[in-house]
CSV table of C-alpha atoms in Angstrom, one decimal:
chain,number,residue,atom,x,y,z
U,1,UNK,CA,0.0,0.0,0.0
U,2,UNK,CA,1.2,3.5,-0.7
U,3,UNK,CA,1.7,5.8,2.2
U,4,UNK,CA,2.8,9.5,2.0
U,5,UNK,CA,5.0,11.6,4.3
U,6,UNK,CA,4.7,15.3,3.9
U,7,UNK,CA,7.6,17.1,5.7
U,8,UNK,CA,6.2,20.5,6.8
U,9,UNK,CA,8.7,21.9,9.2
U,10,UNK,CA,10.7,25.1,8.7
U,11,UNK,CA,10.1,28.7,9.3
U,12,UNK,CA,10.2,30.2,5.8
U,13,UNK,CA,12.2,33.3,6.8
U,14,UNK,CA,13.0,34.2,3.2
U,15,UNK,CA,9.4,35.0,2.6
U,16,UNK,CA,9.2,37.7,5.4
U,17,UNK,CA,7.0,39.7,5.9
U,18,UNK,CA,4.4,37.3,4.5
U,19,UNK,CA,5.8,34.4,6.4
U,20,UNK,CA,6.1,34.5,10.2
U,21,UNK,CA,7.0,31.9,12.9
U,22,UNK,CA,3.3,31.0,13.4
U,23,UNK,CA,2.5,31.1,9.7
U,24,UNK,CA,5.5,30.0,7.6
U,25,UNK,CA,5.4,29.7,3.8
U,26,UNK,CA,3.7,26.2,3.8
U,27,UNK,CA,0.7,27.8,5.3
U,28,UNK,CA,0.5,30.6,2.8
U,29,UNK,CA,-1.0,30.8,-0.7
U,30,UNK,CA,2.0,31.9,-2.6
U,31,UNK,CA,1.5,30.4,-6.0
U,32,UNK,CA,-2.3,30.2,-6.3
U,33,UNK,CA,-5.6,30.2,-4.3
U,34,UNK,CA,-4.7,27.2,-2.2
U,35,UNK,CA,-1.9,27.3,0.5
U,36,UNK,CA,1.2,25.2,-0.2
U,37,UNK,CA,0.3,22.5,2.3
U,38,UNK,CA,-3.1,22.3,0.8
U,39,UNK,CA,-1.7,21.9,-2.7
U,40,UNK,CA,0.7,19.3,-1.5
U,41,UNK,CA,-2.1,17.2,0.0
U,42,UNK,CA,-4.3,17.8,-3.1
U,43,UNK,CA,-1.5,16.3,-5.4
U,44,UNK,CA,-1.9,13.0,-3.6
U,45,UNK,CA,-5.6,12.7,-4.5
U,46,UNK,CA,-6.2,9.4,-6.1
U,47,UNK,CA,-2.8,8.1,-5.2
U,48,UNK,CA,-3.5,7.2,-1.6
U,49,UNK,CA,-6.2,7.8,1.0
U,50,UNK,CA,-6.0,10.7,3.5
U,51,UNK,CA,-5.7,8.3,6.3
U,52,UNK,CA,-2.4,7.1,4.7
U,53,UNK,CA,-1.0,10.6,4.6
U,54,UNK,CA,1.3,11.5,7.5
U,55,UNK,CA,2.4,15.1,8.0
U,56,UNK,CA,5.3,15.8,10.3
U,57,UNK,CA,5.8,19.5,11.3
U,58,UNK,CA,6.9,21.7,14.1
U,59,UNK,CA,4.7,21.3,17.2
U,60,UNK,CA,3.7,24.9,17.1
U,61,UNK,CA,2.2,24.5,13.6
U,62,UNK,CA,0.1,21.4,14.3
U,63,UNK,CA,-3.2,23.2,14.9
U,64,UNK,CA,-2.7,25.5,11.9
U,65,UNK,CA,-2.1,22.5,9.6
U,66,UNK,CA,-5.0,20.5,11.0
U,67,UNK,CA,-7.3,23.5,10.2
U,68,UNK,CA,-6.0,23.8,6.6
U,69,UNK,CA,-6.2,20.1,5.7
U,70,UNK,CA,-9.1,18.6,7.8
U,71,UNK,CA,-9.3,15.6,5.4
U,72,UNK,CA,-6.1,14.3,7.0
U,73,UNK,CA,-6.9,12.6,10.4
U,74,UNK,CA,-5.7,14.7,13.3
U,75,UNK,CA,-3.7,11.8,14.6
U,76,UNK,CA,-1.7,11.8,11.3
U,77,UNK,CA,-0.4,15.3,11.9
U,78,UNK,CA,2.6,15.0,14.2
U,79,UNK,CA,4.5,17.9,15.8
U,80,UNK,CA,8.2,17.5,16.5
U,81,UNK,CA,9.4,19.0,19.8
U,82,UNK,CA,12.5,20.5,18.2
U,83,UNK,CA,14.2,20.8,14.8
U,84,UNK,CA,16.3,17.8,13.8
U,85,UNK,CA,16.3,17.9,9.9
U,86,UNK,CA,14.9,15.3,7.6
U,87,UNK,CA,16.5,12.0,8.5
U,88,UNK,CA,14.8,11.6,11.9
U,89,UNK,CA,11.6,12.8,10.3
U,90,UNK,CA,11.7,10.1,7.6
U,91,UNK,CA,12.8,7.4,10.0
U,92,UNK,CA,10.0,8.1,12.4
U,93,UNK,CA,7.4,8.1,9.6
U,94,UNK,CA,8.7,4.8,8.3
U,95,UNK,CA,8.4,3.1,11.7
U,96,UNK,CA,4.9,4.4,12.2
U,97,UNK,CA,3.9,3.2,8.7
U,98,UNK,CA,5.4,-0.2,9.2
U,99,UNK,CA,3.3,-0.7,12.4
U,100,UNK,CA,0.1,-0.6,10.4
U,101,UNK,CA,1.4,-1.9,7.1
U,102,UNK,CA,4.6,-4.2,7.2
U,103,UNK,CA,4.9,-3.9,3.4
U,104,UNK,CA,4.4,-0.1,3.2
U,105,UNK,CA,5.8,1.8,0.2
U,106,UNK,CA,6.4,5.4,1.2
U,107,UNK,CA,6.4,8.6,-0.8
U,108,UNK,CA,8.3,11.4,0.9
U,109,UNK,CA,7.9,15.0,-0.2
U,110,UNK,CA,8.3,18.6,1.2
U,111,UNK,CA,5.2,20.7,1.8
U,112,UNK,CA,6.4,23.8,0.1
U,113,UNK,CA,7.2,23.0,-3.5
U,114,UNK,CA,5.3,24.1,-6.6
U,115,UNK,CA,4.7,21.1,-8.9
U,116,UNK,CA,2.7,21.2,-12.1
U,117,UNK,CA,0.7,19.6,-13.5
U,118,UNK,CA,-0.5,17.5,-10.6
U,119,UNK,CA,-1.7,14.7,-12.9
U,120,UNK,CA,1.8,14.2,-14.4
U,121,UNK,CA,3.3,14.2,-10.9
U,122,UNK,CA,0.9,11.4,-9.8
U,123,UNK,CA,1.8,9.4,-12.9
U,124,UNK,CA,5.5,9.9,-12.2
U,125,UNK,CA,5.0,8.7,-8.6
U,126,UNK,CA,3.1,5.7,-9.7
U,127,UNK,CA,5.9,4.8,-12.1
U,128,UNK,CA,8.5,5.2,-9.3
U,129,UNK,CA,6.3,3.1,-6.9
U,130,UNK,CA,6.1,0.3,-9.5
U,131,UNK,CA,9.9,0.4,-9.9
U,132,UNK,CA,10.3,0.1,-6.1
U,133,UNK,CA,7.8,-2.7,-5.9
U,134,UNK,CA,9.9,-4.6,-8.3
U,135,UNK,CA,13.2,-3.5,-6.8
U,136,UNK,CA,12.5,-3.5,-3.1
U,137,UNK,CA,16.0,-2.5,-2.0
U,138,UNK,CA,16.0,0.7,-4.2
U,139,UNK,CA,15.5,4.2,-3.0
U,140,UNK,CA,14.3,6.5,-5.8
U,141,UNK,CA,14.6,10.2,-5.8
U,142,UNK,CA,13.4,12.6,-8.5
U,143,UNK,CA,15.9,14.7,-10.4
U,144,UNK,CA,14.8,18.0,-12.1
U,145,UNK,CA,16.4,18.9,-15.4
U,146,UNK,CA,18.2,22.1,-14.7
U,147,UNK,CA,17.3,25.2,-16.7
U,148,UNK,CA,19.8,27.6,-15.4
U,149,UNK,CA,23.0,27.4,-13.2
U,150,UNK,CA,21.3,27.5,-9.8
U,151,UNK,CA,23.4,27.9,-6.8
U,152,UNK,CA,20.6,27.4,-4.3
U,153,UNK,CA,19.9,23.7,-5.1
U,154,UNK,CA,21.9,20.5,-4.5
U,155,UNK,CA,22.7,18.4,-7.6
U,156,UNK,CA,22.6,14.7,-8.5
U,157,UNK,CA,24.9,13.2,-11.0
U,158,UNK,CA,23.2,10.4,-12.9
U,159,UNK,CA,25.1,7.2,-13.7
U,160,UNK,CA,24.4,3.8,-15.1
U,161,UNK,CA,20.9,3.5,-16.7
U,162,UNK,CA,18.6,1.1,-14.8
U,163,UNK,CA,15.3,1.3,-16.6
U,164,UNK,CA,13.6,3.4,-19.2
U,165,UNK,CA,10.0,4.3,-18.5
U,166,UNK,CA,7.4,6.4,-20.4
U,167,UNK,CA,7.6,8.9,-17.5
U,168,UNK,CA,11.3,9.3,-17.4
U,169,UNK,CA,14.6,7.3,-17.2
U,170,UNK,CA,15.8,5.7,-14.0
U,171,UNK,CA,19.5,5.8,-13.4
U,172,UNK,CA,21.8,4.7,-10.6
U,173,UNK,CA,23.1,7.8,-8.7
U,174,UNK,CA,26.7,8.4,-9.2
U,175,UNK,CA,27.3,11.3,-6.9
U,176,UNK,CA,25.4,13.9,-4.8
U,177,UNK,CA,26.8,17.5,-4.9
U,178,UNK,CA,26.1,20.2,-2.5
U,179,UNK,CA,25.1,23.7,-3.6
U,180,UNK,CA,27.8,24.8,-6.0
U,181,UNK,CA,29.0,28.3,-6.9
U,182,UNK,CA,27.9,29.7,-10.2
U,183,UNK,CA,30.9,28.5,-12.2
U,184,UNK,CA,30.6,24.9,-11.0
U,185,UNK,CA,26.8,25.0,-11.6
U,186,UNK,CA,27.4,26.0,-15.2
U,187,UNK,CA,29.8,23.1,-15.6
U,188,UNK,CA,27.2,20.7,-14.3
U,189,UNK,CA,24.6,21.9,-16.8
U,190,UNK,CA,27.1,21.8,-19.7
U,191,UNK,CA,27.9,18.2,-18.9
U,192,UNK,CA,24.3,17.1,-19.3
U,193,UNK,CA,24.6,14.5,-16.5
U,194,UNK,CA,23.3,16.5,-13.6
U,195,UNK,CA,19.9,17.1,-12.1
U,196,UNK,CA,18.6,19.4,-9.4
U,197,UNK,CA,17.8,17.5,-6.2
U,198,UNK,CA,14.1,17.8,-5.6
U,199,UNK,CA,14.1,16.1,-2.2
U,200,UNK,CA,11.2,13.8,-3.2
U,201,UNK,CA,11.7,10.1,-2.5
U,202,UNK,CA,10.0,6.7,-3.1
U,203,UNK,CA,11.0,3.6,-1.2
U,204,UNK,CA,9.9,0.7,0.9
U,205,UNK,CA,9.5,1.8,4.5
U,206,UNK,CA,11.4,-1.3,5.7
U,207,UNK,CA,14.3,-0.4,3.3
U,208,UNK,CA,14.9,3.0,4.8
U,209,UNK,CA,14.6,1.6,8.3
U,210,UNK,CA,17.3,-1.0,7.5
U,211,UNK,CA,19.5,1.7,5.8
U,212,UNK,CA,19.2,3.8,9.0
U,213,UNK,CA,20.1,0.7,11.1
U,214,UNK,CA,23.3,0.4,9.0
U,215,UNK,CA,24.3,4.0,8.8
U,216,UNK,CA,22.7,5.7,11.8
U,217,UNK,CA,22.1,3.0,14.4
U,218,UNK,CA,21.9,5.4,17.4
U,219,UNK,CA,19.4,7.6,15.6
U,220,UNK,CA,17.2,4.6,14.7
U,221,UNK,CA,17.4,3.3,18.3
U,222,UNK,CA,16.0,6.6,19.6
U,223,UNK,CA,13.3,6.6,16.9
U,224,UNK,CA,12.3,3.1,17.8
U,225,UNK,CA,11.9,4.0,21.5
U,226,UNK,CA,9.6,6.9,20.4
U,227,UNK,CA,7.5,4.6,18.2
U,228,UNK,CA,7.3,1.9,20.9
U,229,UNK,CA,5.8,4.5,23.3
U,230,UNK,CA,3.5,6.2,20.8
U,231,UNK,CA,0.2,4.7,22.1
U,232,UNK,CA,1.1,4.9,25.8
U,233,UNK,CA,0.5,7.5,28.5
U,234,UNK,CA,4.3,8.3,28.3
U,235,UNK,CA,4.3,9.1,24.6
U,236,UNK,CA,4.9,12.8,24.8
U,237,UNK,CA,7.5,12.5,27.5
U,238,UNK,CA,9.5,9.8,25.6
U,239,UNK,CA,9.1,11.7,22.3
U,240,UNK,CA,10.5,14.9,23.8
U,241,UNK,CA,13.3,13.2,25.6
U,242,UNK,CA,14.5,10.9,22.8
U,243,UNK,CA,14.0,13.3,19.9
U,244,UNK,CA,16.1,16.0,21.6
U,245,UNK,CA,19.1,13.7,21.7
U,246,UNK,CA,19.0,12.8,18.0
U,247,UNK,CA,21.6,14.2,15.6
U,248,UNK,CA,20.2,16.7,13.1
U,249,UNK,CA,20.9,15.2,9.7
U,250,UNK,CA,19.4,15.5,6.3
U,251,UNK,CA,18.3,12.1,4.8
U,252,UNK,CA,20.6,12.8,1.9
U,253,UNK,CA,23.6,12.9,4.1
U,254,UNK,CA,22.5,10.2,6.6
U,255,UNK,CA,21.5,7.6,3.9
U,256,UNK,CA,21.3,8.6,0.3
U,257,UNK,CA,25.0,9.6,-0.2
U,258,UNK,CA,26.1,6.3,1.4
U,259,UNK,CA,23.5,4.0,-0.1
U,260,UNK,CA,24.7,2.0,-3.2
U,261,UNK,CA,21.2,1.3,-4.5
U,262,UNK,CA,20.0,4.9,-4.7
U,263,UNK,CA,18.5,5.8,-8.0
U,264,UNK,CA,17.3,9.0,-9.7
U,265,UNK,CA,14.3,9.3,-12.0
U,266,UNK,CA,14.2,12.2,-14.4
U,267,UNK,CA,11.1,14.2,-13.4
U,268,UNK,CA,8.5,14.8,-16.2
U,269,UNK,CA,6.8,17.6,-14.2
U,270,UNK,CA,7.5,21.3,-13.7
U,271,UNK,CA,9.1,22.0,-10.3
U,272,UNK,CA,10.2,24.9,-8.1
U,273,UNK,CA,11.1,24.8,-4.5
U,274,UNK,CA,9.8,28.4,-4.1
U,275,UNK,CA,12.7,29.2,-1.8
U,276,UNK,CA,12.4,33.0,-1.9
U,277,UNK,CA,10.6,35.9,-3.5
U,278,UNK,CA,12.8,35.6,-6.5
U,279,UNK,CA,11.3,32.2,-7.2
U,280,UNK,CA,7.8,33.8,-7.1
U,281,UNK,CA,9.0,35.9,-10.1
U,282,UNK,CA,9.4,32.6,-12.0
U,283,UNK,CA,5.9,31.4,-11.1
U,284,UNK,CA,3.9,34.5,-12.0
U,285,UNK,CA,3.5,35.6,-15.6
U,286,UNK,CA,5.3,38.9,-16.0
U,287,UNK,CA,4.0,41.9,-17.8
U,288,UNK,CA,5.6,43.6,-20.8
U,289,UNK,CA,8.1,45.2,-18.5
U,290,UNK,CA,9.1,42.0,-16.8
U,291,UNK,CA,7.2,42.9,-13.6
U,292,UNK,CA,5.8,39.9,-11.6
U,293,UNK,CA,2.8,41.1,-9.7
U,294,UNK,CA,0.3,39.6,-7.2
U,295,UNK,CA,-2.4,42.0,-5.9
U,296,UNK,CA,-3.3,45.6,-6.7
U,297,UNK,CA,-0.4,47.3,-8.3
U,298,UNK,CA,0.0,50.2,-10.7
U,299,UNK,CA,3.4,50.3,-12.5
U,300,UNK,CA,4.7,53.6,-14.0
U,301,UNK,CA,8.1,53.4,-15.6
U,302,UNK,CA,8.7,50.3,-13.6
U,303,UNK,CA,10.8,47.4,-14.8
U,304,UNK,CA,11.8,43.9,-13.5
U,305,UNK,CA,10.2,44.2,-10.1
U,306,UNK,CA,8.4,41.6,-7.9
U,307,UNK,CA,5.4,43.1,-6.2
U,308,UNK,CA,3.0,41.3,-3.8
U,309,UNK,CA,0.1,42.9,-2.0
U,310,UNK,CA,-3.6,42.3,-1.4
U,311,UNK,CA,-6.6,43.3,-3.4
U,312,UNK,CA,-7.5,46.0,-0.8
U,313,UNK,CA,-4.1,47.8,-0.7
U,314,UNK,CA,-2.8,49.6,-3.7
U,315,UNK,CA,1.0,49.8,-4.4
U,316,UNK,CA,2.2,52.3,-7.0
U,317,UNK,CA,5.8,52.2,-8.2
U,318,UNK,CA,7.2,55.0,-10.3
U,319,UNK,CA,10.6,55.1,-12.0
U,320,UNK,CA,12.1,52.1,-10.3
U,321,UNK,CA,13.6,48.8,-11.4
U,322,UNK,CA,14.9,45.5,-9.9
U,323,UNK,CA,13.0,45.8,-6.6
U,324,UNK,CA,11.1,43.4,-4.4
U,325,UNK,CA,8.1,45.1,-2.7
U,326,UNK,CA,5.9,43.0,-0.4
U,327,UNK,CA,3.1,44.5,1.7
U,328,UNK,CA,1.2,42.8,4.6
U,329,UNK,CA,-1.2,44.2,7.2
U,330,UNK,CA,1.6,45.2,9.6
U,331,UNK,CA,4.9,45.3,7.6
U,332,UNK,CA,6.3,46.3,4.2
U,333,UNK,CA,9.5,45.1,2.6
U,334,UNK,CA,11.4,47.0,-0.1
U,335,UNK,CA,14.6,45.3,-1.2
U,336,UNK,CA,16.9,45.1,-4.2
U,337,UNK,CA,15.7,42.2,-6.3
U,338,UNK,CA,19.2,40.6,-6.8
U,339,UNK,CA,20.4,41.2,-3.2
U,340,UNK,CA,17.7,38.9,-1.7
U,341,UNK,CA,20.2,36.8,0.1
U,342,UNK,CA,20.5,39.8,2.5
U,343,UNK,CA,16.9,39.1,3.5
U,344,UNK,CA,18.3,36.3,5.8
U,345,UNK,CA,19.6,39.2,7.9
U,346,UNK,CA,16.1,40.8,8.3
U,347,UNK,CA,14.8,38.3,10.8
U,348,UNK,CA,18.1,38.2,12.7
U,349,UNK,CA,18.1,42.0,12.9
U,350,UNK,CA,14.4,42.1,14.0
U,351,UNK,CA,15.3,39.7,16.8
U,352,UNK,CA,18.3,41.7,17.9
U,353,UNK,CA,16.2,44.9,18.0
U,354,UNK,CA,13.4,43.3,20.0
U,355,UNK,CA,10.7,43.5,17.3
U,356,UNK,CA,9.4,40.0,18.1
U,357,UNK,CA,5.8,40.9,17.2
U,358,UNK,CA,6.8,41.0,13.6
U,359,UNK,CA,8.5,37.6,13.6
């Protein structure tokens, strides 16, 4: 049976001021009318039942997510007591799935990606699931054909071809590469052998558990103690105590880079991780002056700007270019479009100056 894990942690600081601690980007409608967590759950429609969807998030976000996706049973929305990256999250989900389904096949995906069209995504997942059902020791991830030398994504180098499918080729993974500089990224693209790492996985739950047992035995032991206590009165106490002691590791580092049966499938769908306001500029159709706009905006001699506001607040820009302008009820951001990495400093500066109400 297919089970799905949606990883919905993170604070989304790069989307300040729209994103806040209590309402990070996965709870926002950034690319359409539905929020990102809602769109992620929607994409699973027809692939698996809501009761087989597990969402793991920050404990502070559990209520907000339950409100947005009521079709997912409340017990299937789990809040971590602290941040420990994706490996403990995936391992905990696999153990929980195995308890109800010893032959569970799990699909793992982040909650804050833009993927279109949804039907093609479901077809690709079905193809990957079929491959895993026939190759139970494989762990398949999706690789995105790069369209520009991105420095904000990890890369996967494809190796030996394993299978050709109507939805994309499956290759053994030769190497994983961390986020490169622009020169190296250009070399990757020129070689034609590299994909962007989308962070979407398909595997047997028992396969990832055994991989963690081999590569991260102490982490798995802690997760097993959490799972053993799940339906007991001591569940929260054990969860808090054990989870805090776990190392914070990404699943790529904990397992995928060390696993010799890792495979990559070329993704047939459109994908963007929507990592910052610059990404929104790629998702919204620009006007004749290359302005990407959401909300009520009048542009006069304005070029190459990203503007986001509501339908009840007018923004007028005159004689400007290469700006990001974002308006919310209590804060407004104006920044140089191509200096957005500096936005990481915004939240830090607000914290240092005691402006907690805006975080």
